[in-house]
Amino acid sequence: MGRGDLWRRARRIFEAALDLEPETRLAFVAGQCGDDAELRAEVESLFDAFDPDDRRFESPVIGATALIDANRSEPPDERVGTVLDGLYQIEAFVARGGMGTIYRARHTLLADRVAIKIINPPWGRDAAWLRRFRHEGMAARRFRHPNAVAVYDLRTSTDGTTYLVLEYVEGRTLRDGLRRRGRFSLPEALEVLTPMAGALDAAHAAGVVHRDVKPDNVMLGAGEPPLVKILDFGIAKLAEESEAPAGSRSWIGTPSYMSPEQWGEPASDGRPGVEGTADVYALGVIAFELLLGSRPFFSADIEELRRMHV
C-alpha cells in the first residue's frame, strides 16, 4: 500500500469512528485495521491530531498514551489480582494505549509499588512492534533524570508476555491541565517547561531522542511547583541507530507536534535522520500551547497539517 493510499484509508476509518460513541471506537478501529499495525498507527495519529479540547471526540483509548492517572476508572480486567512472574501482584488497571496496557502493582517481596506496562495484542505477534517496545526499555534505561519516569526492568515472562516495570507516578497529564485551565501564566509555564528541558537535555546527552513529546506524555504530580515527569519513551530512537530506508515505514510521532524532519523534510543542517532538535521543536509547540491555550497549527486534514509544519 502506498503512502497516499494508507493516509486515505486511515482517514476514512478515522472519520467513520468519529460518528461512534467513544466506548465503541476501539472495537471499530480494531476491526477495520485487523493486524495492520501501520494502518492502526495512522488512525491513532489522526485522533491525536484532532482537537483535544472538543470533548465530543475524546476517547481514553484511541490515541491515548499509557500513563498513570489516579482518577481513571478501573474496568474489570482478568489480570487484576494475578501475580506476574511470581514477582508482581497486579492491583489495578490504570490505562490502555495503542501499544501497551498499564497496571498498578506491588513487588511481592519488597512491597514496592510499581507500574507494569504490558504490550498489547496484536503487537506481541509483530516483530517490528515488539522491537519498538524493547527499545522503550533500552532507551529509558540509558539515562536517569528526576523529571523522567524511571524504567526498572524489561522482562518476558514464561508465557511470552513482554512487559516493562516502571516508576509509579500519581497525578494528571499536562493535557488534563490544559483542559482545566485553558492556558498557563508565564511563571506557571516555566515551572513545567524548565524540568522538561532538563530531562530532554539529559536524554540527548545519552544519545536518546524521544520523538513524541506532547502534553499527553507529561505528568504533573502533586506539589507546588508540581512534580514534572516525561513519560513514554516507547518510540524513542537511540541516536546511533540507523534510520530505515525512506518510504519503508510511516512517520513516528504525533502530527501536531512533529518537526519538519519527522515529516520527511531534510534537516536545516543537511544531516539525515531525526535528532534531538525534533524534541526541541515539540517543546516549542508545547510552550506556544501553554501560553496561548491553543496549538500553532491545526487541521483535521493530515496533509494540510504536514504543509503547515513544514
mmCIF file of C-alpha atoms in Angstrom:
data_model
loop_
_atom_site.group_PDB
_atom_site.id
_atom_site.type_symbol
_atom_site.label_atom_id
_atom_site.label_comp_id
_atom_site.label_asym_id
_atom_site.label_seq_id
_atom_site.Cartn_x
_atom_site.Cartn_y
_atom_site.Cartn_z
ATOM 1 C CA MET A 1 0.000 0.000 0.000
ATOM 2 C CA GLY A 2 1.454 3.391 -0.996
ATOM 3 C CA ARG A 3 1.826 6.319 1.368
ATOM 4 C CA GLY A 4 -1.128 8.197 -0.114
ATOM 5 C CA ASP A 5 -3.352 5.096 -0.118
ATOM 6 C CA LEU A 6 -2.503 4.454 3.518
ATOM 7 C CA TRP A 7 -3.435 8.011 4.524
ATOM 8 C CA ARG A 8 -6.707 7.897 2.609
ATOM 9 C CA ARG A 9 -7.708 4.570 4.134
ATOM 10 C CA ALA A 10 -6.752 5.732 7.633
ATOM 11 C CA ARG A 11 -8.720 8.942 7.184
ATOM 12 C CA ARG A 12 -11.851 7.030 6.095
ATOM 13 C CA ILE A 13 -11.649 4.872 9.229
ATOM 14 C CA PHE A 14 -10.963 7.941 11.393
ATOM 15 C CA GLU A 15 -13.945 9.883 10.031
ATOM 16 C CA ALA A 16 -16.255 6.895 10.442
ATOM 17 C CA ALA A 17 -15.068 6.369 14.022
ATOM 18 C CA LEU A 18 -15.846 9.988 14.936
ATOM 19 C CA ASP A 19 -19.547 9.238 14.449
ATOM 20 C CA LEU A 20 -19.428 6.457 17.043
ATOM 21 C CA GLU A 21 -19.702 6.625 20.813
ATOM 22 C CA PRO A 22 -16.240 6.726 22.457
ATOM 23 C CA GLU A 23 -16.704 3.328 24.093
ATOM 24 C CA THR A 24 -17.329 1.634 20.716
ATOM 25 C CA ARG A 25 -14.490 3.288 18.780
ATOM 26 C CA LEU A 26 -11.746 0.900 19.900
ATOM 27 C CA ALA A 27 -13.590 -2.197 18.674
ATOM 28 C CA PHE A 28 -14.484 -0.466 15.406
ATOM 29 C CA VAL A 29 -10.910 0.651 14.688
ATOM 30 C CA ALA A 30 -9.525 -2.757 15.665
ATOM 31 C CA GLY A 31 -11.976 -4.456 13.321
ATOM 32 C CA GLN A 32 -11.188 -2.106 10.434
ATOM 33 C CA CYS A 33 -7.410 -2.328 10.860
ATOM 34 C CA GLY A 34 -7.099 -6.005 11.730
ATOM 35 C CA ASP A 35 -3.436 -6.971 12.062
ATOM 36 C CA ASP A 36 -2.236 -3.982 10.005
ATOM 37 C CA ALA A 37 -0.101 -2.213 12.634
ATOM 38 C CA GLU A 38 0.903 0.569 10.241
ATOM 39 C CA LEU A 39 -2.723 1.401 9.399
ATOM 40 C CA ARG A 40 -3.667 1.298 13.087
ATOM 41 C CA ALA A 41 -0.824 3.706 13.910
ATOM 42 C CA GLU A 42 -2.026 6.109 11.203
ATOM 43 C CA VAL A 43 -5.593 6.104 12.559
ATOM 44 C CA GLU A 44 -4.374 6.719 16.111
ATOM 45 C CA SER A 45 -2.186 9.570 14.869
ATOM 46 C CA LEU A 46 -5.272 11.191 13.347
ATOM 47 C CA PHE A 47 -7.062 11.003 16.691
ATOM 48 C CA ASP A 48 -4.010 12.551 18.353
ATOM 49 C CA ALA A 49 -4.024 15.357 15.777
ATOM 50 C CA PHE A 50 -7.729 16.109 16.218
ATOM 51 C CA ASP A 51 -8.651 18.986 18.511
ATOM 52 C CA PRO A 52 -8.258 17.580 22.059
ATOM 53 C CA ASP A 53 -10.430 20.376 23.512
ATOM 54 C CA ASP A 54 -13.532 19.088 21.719
ATOM 55 C CA ARG A 55 -14.731 16.621 24.343
ATOM 56 C CA ARG A 56 -17.257 15.005 21.984
ATOM 57 C CA PHE A 57 -14.370 13.172 20.366
ATOM 58 C CA GLU A 58 -12.389 12.395 23.478
ATOM 59 C CA SER A 59 -11.542 8.748 23.950
ATOM 60 C CA PRO A 60 -9.462 7.301 26.774
ATOM 61 C CA VAL A 61 -8.278 4.506 24.479
ATOM 62 C CA ILE A 62 -7.776 5.615 20.872
ATOM 63 C CA GLY A 63 -4.552 7.542 20.513
ATOM 64 C CA ALA A 64 -4.011 7.571 24.257
ATOM 65 C CA THR A 65 -0.621 7.183 25.863
ATOM 66 C CA ALA A 66 -0.148 4.589 28.580
ATOM 67 C CA LEU A 67 0.050 6.871 31.597
ATOM 68 C CA ILE A 68 -0.731 6.923 35.286
ATOM 69 C CA ASP A 69 -3.843 8.790 36.381
ATOM 70 C CA ALA A 70 -5.130 8.038 39.856
ATOM 71 C CA ASN A 71 -8.586 9.298 38.900
ATOM 72 C CA ARG A 72 -9.196 6.944 35.953
ATOM 73 C CA SER A 73 -11.999 4.433 36.269
ATOM 74 C CA GLU A 74 -10.878 0.824 36.532
ATOM 75 C CA PRO A 75 -12.929 -1.539 34.343
ATOM 76 C CA PRO A 76 -12.800 -5.256 35.085
ATOM 77 C CA ASP A 77 -9.599 -6.853 33.876
ATOM 78 C CA GLU A 78 -8.613 -10.508 34.052
ATOM 79 C CA ARG A 79 -5.038 -9.682 35.082
ATOM 80 C CA VAL A 80 -6.080 -7.766 38.203
ATOM 81 C CA GLY A 81 -5.411 -9.912 41.257
ATOM 82 C CA THR A 82 -2.901 -12.151 39.489
ATOM 83 C CA VAL A 83 0.834 -12.392 40.108
ATOM 84 C CA LEU A 84 3.123 -11.791 37.126
ATOM 85 C CA ASP A 85 6.257 -13.949 37.034
ATOM 86 C CA GLY A 86 5.821 -14.633 40.738
ATOM 87 C CA LEU A 87 7.152 -11.114 41.376
ATOM 88 C CA TYR A 88 4.464 -8.509 40.740
ATOM 89 C CA GLN A 89 0.988 -8.563 42.286
ATOM 90 C CA ILE A 90 -1.324 -6.787 39.835
ATOM 91 C CA GLU A 91 -3.510 -4.487 41.943
ATOM 92 C CA ALA A 92 -5.458 -2.412 39.431
ATOM 93 C CA PHE A 93 -5.915 -1.490 35.784
ATOM 94 C CA VAL A 94 -4.732 2.077 35.103
ATOM 95 C CA ALA A 95 -4.825 2.897 31.394
ATOM 96 C CA ARG A 96 -4.596 1.441 27.928
ATOM 97 C CA GLY A 97 -2.739 2.961 24.986
ATOM 98 C CA GLY A 98 -2.232 1.919 21.409
ATOM 99 C CA MET A 99 0.838 -0.105 22.307
ATOM 100 C CA GLY A 100 0.659 -1.093 25.967
ATOM 101 C CA THR A 101 -1.625 -1.551 28.958
ATOM 102 C CA ILE A 102 -0.605 -0.112 32.328
ATOM 103 C CA TYR A 103 -1.360 -1.698 35.698
ATOM 104 C CA ARG A 104 -0.590 -0.654 39.251
ATOM 105 C CA ALA A 105 1.316 -3.428 41.018
ATOM 106 C CA ARG A 106 3.427 -4.294 44.056
ATOM 107 C CA HIS A 107 6.606 -6.315 44.254
ATOM 108 C CA THR A 108 5.668 -9.435 46.208
ATOM 109 C CA LEU A 109 8.906 -9.465 48.238
ATOM 110 C CA LEU A 110 9.885 -5.809 48.542
ATOM 111 C CA ALA A 111 6.328 -4.391 48.669
ATOM 112 C CA ASP A 112 7.369 -1.510 46.408
ATOM 113 C CA ARG A 113 4.576 -0.026 44.325
ATOM 114 C CA VAL A 114 5.377 -0.012 40.596
ATOM 115 C CA ALA A 115 3.659 0.381 37.251
ATOM 116 C CA ILE A 116 3.639 -2.548 34.826
ATOM 117 C CA LYS A 117 3.332 -1.854 31.096
ATOM 118 C CA ILE A 118 2.333 -4.956 29.131
ATOM 119 C CA ILE A 119 2.460 -4.976 25.358
ATOM 120 C CA ASN A 120 -0.980 -5.259 23.777
ATOM 121 C CA PRO A 121 -2.009 -7.844 21.184
ATOM 122 C CA PRO A 122 -1.639 -7.935 18.223
ATOM 123 C CA TRP A 123 1.674 -6.124 18.699
ATOM 124 C CA GLY A 124 3.081 -9.089 20.609
ATOM 125 C CA ARG A 125 2.934 -11.053 17.365
ATOM 126 C CA ASP A 126 4.502 -8.263 15.313
ATOM 127 C CA ALA A 127 8.298 -8.362 15.256
ATOM 128 C CA ALA A 128 8.657 -4.653 14.405
ATOM 129 C CA TRP A 129 6.344 -3.512 17.196
ATOM 130 C CA LEU A 130 7.936 -5.880 19.677
ATOM 131 C CA ARG A 131 11.334 -4.465 18.773
ATOM 132 C CA ARG A 132 9.923 -0.951 19.277
ATOM 133 C CA PHE A 133 8.615 -1.923 22.721
ATOM 134 C CA ARG A 134 12.003 -3.320 23.722
ATOM 135 C CA HIS A 135 13.610 -0.094 22.526
ATOM 136 C CA GLU A 136 11.471 1.741 25.085
ATOM 137 C CA GLY A 137 13.196 -0.137 27.872
ATOM 138 C CA MET A 138 16.628 0.215 26.304
ATOM 139 C CA ALA A 139 16.207 3.935 25.681
ATOM 140 C CA ALA A 140 14.784 4.813 29.063
ATOM 141 C CA ARG A 141 17.463 2.865 30.920
ATOM 142 C CA ARG A 142 20.186 4.758 29.052
ATOM 143 C CA PHE A 143 19.776 7.730 31.361
ATOM 144 C CA ARG A 144 18.237 8.706 34.697
ATOM 145 C CA HIS A 145 16.744 12.087 35.471
ATOM 146 C CA PRO A 146 14.353 13.223 38.230
ATOM 147 C CA ASN A 147 11.954 14.533 35.573
ATOM 148 C CA ALA A 148 11.773 11.330 33.502
ATOM 149 C CA VAL A 149 9.851 8.238 34.556
ATOM 150 C CA ALA A 150 12.366 5.583 35.627
ATOM 151 C CA VAL A 151 12.384 2.154 33.988
ATOM 152 C CA TYR A 152 13.406 -0.550 36.457
ATOM 153 C CA ASP A 153 13.222 -3.689 34.342
ATOM 154 C CA LEU A 154 12.254 -5.178 30.972
ATOM 155 C CA ARG A 155 11.145 -8.802 31.027
ATOM 156 C CA THR A 156 9.490 -11.555 29.008
ATOM 157 C CA SER A 157 7.549 -13.995 31.156
ATOM 158 C CA THR A 158 7.361 -17.755 30.644
ATOM 159 C CA ASP A 159 4.013 -17.379 28.852
ATOM 160 C CA GLY A 160 5.540 -14.941 26.346
ATOM 161 C CA THR A 161 4.211 -11.726 27.914
ATOM 162 C CA THR A 162 6.660 -8.856 27.379
ATOM 163 C CA TYR A 163 6.470 -6.019 29.875
ATOM 164 C CA LEU A 164 8.245 -3.081 31.457
ATOM 165 C CA VAL A 165 8.477 -2.352 35.160
ATOM 166 C CA LEU A 166 8.229 1.406 35.652
ATOM 167 C CA GLU A 167 8.270 4.011 38.378
ATOM 168 C CA TYR A 168 4.719 4.592 39.631
ATOM 169 C CA VAL A 169 3.631 8.231 39.479
ATOM 170 C CA GLU A 170 0.234 9.593 40.502
ATOM 171 C CA GLY A 171 -1.168 12.769 39.058
ATOM 172 C CA ARG A 172 -2.661 14.197 35.899
ATOM 173 C CA THR A 173 -1.255 14.811 32.472
ATOM 174 C CA LEU A 174 -0.318 18.221 31.161
ATOM 175 C CA ARG A 175 -3.116 17.700 28.622
ATOM 176 C CA ASP A 176 -5.593 17.476 31.506
ATOM 177 C CA GLY A 177 -4.062 20.629 32.964
ATOM 178 C CA LEU A 178 -4.625 22.500 29.697
ATOM 179 C CA ARG A 179 -8.225 21.332 29.526
ATOM 180 C CA ARG A 180 -8.883 22.511 33.078
ATOM 181 C CA ARG A 181 -7.047 25.834 32.905
ATOM 182 C CA GLY A 182 -7.120 26.846 29.260
ATOM 183 C CA ARG A 183 -3.701 28.465 29.416
ATOM 184 C CA PHE A 184 -0.783 28.933 31.813
ATOM 185 C CA SER A 185 0.825 32.145 33.006
ATOM 186 C CA LEU A 186 4.479 32.612 32.058
ATOM 187 C CA PRO A 187 5.767 31.604 35.553
ATOM 188 C CA GLU A 188 3.454 28.568 35.567
ATOM 189 C CA ALA A 189 4.588 27.554 32.082
ATOM 190 C CA LEU A 190 8.252 27.835 33.078
ATOM 191 C CA GLU A 191 7.610 25.549 36.068
ATOM 192 C CA VAL A 192 6.674 22.859 33.529
ATOM 193 C CA LEU A 193 8.972 23.666 30.618
ATOM 194 C CA THR A 194 12.198 24.019 32.623
ATOM 195 C CA PRO A 195 12.196 20.478 34.105
ATOM 196 C CA MET A 196 11.042 19.083 30.755
ATOM 197 C CA ALA A 197 14.003 20.748 29.053
ATOM 198 C CA GLY A 198 16.352 19.322 31.689
ATOM 199 C CA ALA A 199 15.083 15.779 31.163
ATOM 200 C CA LEU A 200 15.302 16.042 27.374
ATOM 201 C CA ASP A 201 18.801 17.503 27.611
ATOM 202 C CA ALA A 202 19.884 14.513 29.699
ATOM 203 C CA ALA A 203 18.278 12.138 27.197
ATOM 204 C CA HIS A 204 20.002 13.790 24.247
ATOM 205 C CA ALA A 205 23.343 13.698 26.042
ATOM 206 C CA ALA A 206 22.820 9.937 26.403
ATOM 207 C CA GLY A 207 22.037 9.614 22.691
ATOM 208 C CA VAL A 208 18.291 9.162 23.177
ATOM 209 C CA VAL A 209 15.665 11.066 21.156
ATOM 210 C CA HIS A 210 12.084 10.844 22.481
ATOM 211 C CA ARG A 211 10.315 11.750 19.189
ATOM 212 C CA ASP A 212 6.829 12.022 20.730
ATOM 213 C CA VAL A 213 6.997 14.918 23.195
ATOM 214 C CA LYS A 214 3.452 16.231 23.751
ATOM 215 C CA PRO A 215 1.232 17.263 26.715
ATOM 216 C CA ASP A 216 -0.245 13.740 26.897
ATOM 217 C CA ASN A 217 3.262 12.405 27.658
ATOM 218 C CA VAL A 218 3.948 14.758 30.572
ATOM 219 C CA MET A 219 2.760 14.041 34.113
ATOM 220 C CA LEU A 220 2.061 16.743 36.672
ATOM 221 C CA GLY A 221 2.336 15.308 40.165
ATOM 222 C CA ALA A 222 1.321 16.760 43.486
ATOM 223 C CA GLY A 223 3.008 19.810 44.986
ATOM 224 C CA GLU A 224 3.783 23.440 44.187
ATOM 225 C CA PRO A 225 5.521 23.697 41.835
ATOM 226 C CA PRO A 226 4.204 20.396 40.504
ATOM 227 C CA LEU A 227 6.430 17.373 40.041
ATOM 228 C CA VAL A 228 7.007 17.075 36.281
ATOM 229 C CA LYS A 229 7.745 13.725 34.645
ATOM 230 C CA ILE A 230 8.143 12.910 30.949
ATOM 231 C CA LEU A 231 6.520 9.590 30.044
ATOM 232 C CA ASP A 232 6.599 7.014 27.310
ATOM 233 C CA PHE A 233 9.839 6.578 25.501
ATOM 234 C CA GLY A 234 8.026 3.867 23.541
ATOM 235 C CA ILE A 235 9.008 5.338 20.196
ATOM 236 C CA ALA A 236 12.337 6.743 21.321
ATOM 237 C CA LYS A 237 15.286 6.329 18.988
ATOM 238 C CA LEU A 238 18.808 5.547 20.069
ATOM 239 C CA ALA A 239 20.844 8.158 18.236
ATOM 240 C CA GLU A 240 23.472 5.756 16.912
ATOM 241 C CA GLU A 241 20.847 3.522 15.247
ATOM 242 C CA SER A 242 20.416 3.987 11.522
ATOM 243 C CA GLU A 243 17.122 5.142 10.090
ATOM 244 C CA ALA A 244 15.052 2.784 7.966
ATOM 245 C CA PRO A 245 15.164 3.462 4.220
ATOM 246 C CA ALA A 246 12.918 6.280 3.046
ATOM 247 C CA GLY A 247 9.358 5.153 2.409
ATOM 248 C CA SER A 248 9.779 1.889 4.312
ATOM 249 C CA ARG A 249 7.554 2.897 7.231
ATOM 250 C CA SER A 250 5.121 5.560 8.343
ATOM 251 C CA TRP A 251 6.092 8.589 10.366
ATOM 252 C CA ILE A 252 6.865 8.236 14.043
ATOM 253 C CA GLY A 253 5.359 10.821 16.384
ATOM 254 C CA THR A 254 2.141 12.788 16.879
ATOM 255 C CA PRO A 255 1.382 15.045 13.898
ATOM 256 C CA SER A 256 0.553 18.225 15.843
ATOM 257 C CA TYR A 257 4.000 18.198 17.490
ATOM 258 C CA MET A 258 6.183 16.742 14.733
ATOM 259 C CA SER A 259 9.192 18.623 13.394
ATOM 260 C CA PRO A 260 9.645 19.035 9.621
ATOM 261 C CA GLU A 261 12.304 16.303 9.568
ATOM 262 C CA GLN A 262 9.809 13.884 11.151
ATOM 263 C CA TRP A 263 7.546 14.623 8.192
ATOM 264 C CA GLY A 264 10.381 13.581 5.892
ATOM 265 C CA GLU A 265 11.859 17.022 5.149
ATOM 266 C CA PRO A 266 15.660 17.421 5.131
ATOM 267 C CA ALA A 267 17.056 18.934 8.330
ATOM 268 C CA SER A 268 18.231 22.543 8.076
ATOM 269 C CA ASP A 269 21.835 21.472 8.701
ATOM 270 C CA GLY A 270 21.616 18.825 5.997
ATOM 271 C CA ARG A 271 22.161 15.922 8.387
ATOM 272 C CA PRO A 272 19.961 12.865 7.760
ATOM 273 C CA GLY A 273 17.543 11.357 10.257
ATOM 274 C CA VAL A 274 15.762 12.641 13.342
ATOM 275 C CA GLU A 275 17.861 14.077 16.166
ATOM 276 C CA GLY A 276 17.282 15.880 19.463
ATOM 277 C CA THR A 277 16.258 19.038 17.605
ATOM 278 C CA ALA A 278 12.935 17.279 16.898
ATOM 279 C CA ASP A 279 12.252 17.188 20.655
ATOM 280 C CA VAL A 280 13.210 20.864 20.932
ATOM 281 C CA TYR A 281 10.701 21.658 18.164
ATOM 282 C CA ALA A 282 7.973 19.790 20.058
ATOM 283 C CA LEU A 283 8.901 21.612 23.263
ATOM 284 C CA GLY A 284 8.435 24.899 21.385
ATOM 285 C CA VAL A 285 4.975 23.817 20.235
ATOM 286 C CA ILE A 286 4.081 22.954 23.841
ATOM 287 C CA ALA A 287 5.386 26.337 25.060
ATOM 288 C CA PHE A 288 3.129 28.044 22.499
ATOM 289 C CA GLU A 289 0.168 25.919 23.605
ATOM 290 C CA LEU A 290 0.701 26.562 27.320
ATOM 291 C CA LEU A 291 0.905 30.340 26.904
ATOM 292 C CA LEU A 292 -1.818 30.862 24.286
ATOM 293 C CA GLY A 293 -4.149 27.960 25.056
ATOM 294 C CA SER A 294 -4.021 26.557 21.503
ATOM 295 C CA ARG A 295 -1.501 24.927 19.198
ATOM 296 C CA PRO A 296 0.172 26.969 16.461
ATOM 297 C CA PHE A 297 -1.179 24.687 13.710
ATOM 298 C CA PHE A 298 -4.360 22.631 13.464
ATOM 299 C CA SER A 299 -6.112 20.806 10.671
ATOM 300 C CA ALA A 300 -8.173 17.607 10.539
ATOM 301 C CA ASP A 301 -6.580 17.054 7.109
ATOM 302 C CA ILE A 302 -3.271 15.318 7.788
ATOM 303 C CA GLU A 303 -1.658 16.503 4.541
ATOM 304 C CA GLU A 304 -2.620 20.108 5.289
ATOM 305 C CA LEU A 305 -1.188 19.757 8.806
ATOM 306 C CA ARG A 306 2.039 18.489 7.310
ATOM 307 C CA ARG A 307 2.202 21.502 4.975
ATOM 308 C CA MET A 308 1.703 23.876 7.912
ATOM 309 C CA HIS A 309 4.545 22.367 9.952
ATOM 310 C CA VAL A 310 6.924 22.106 7.019
#
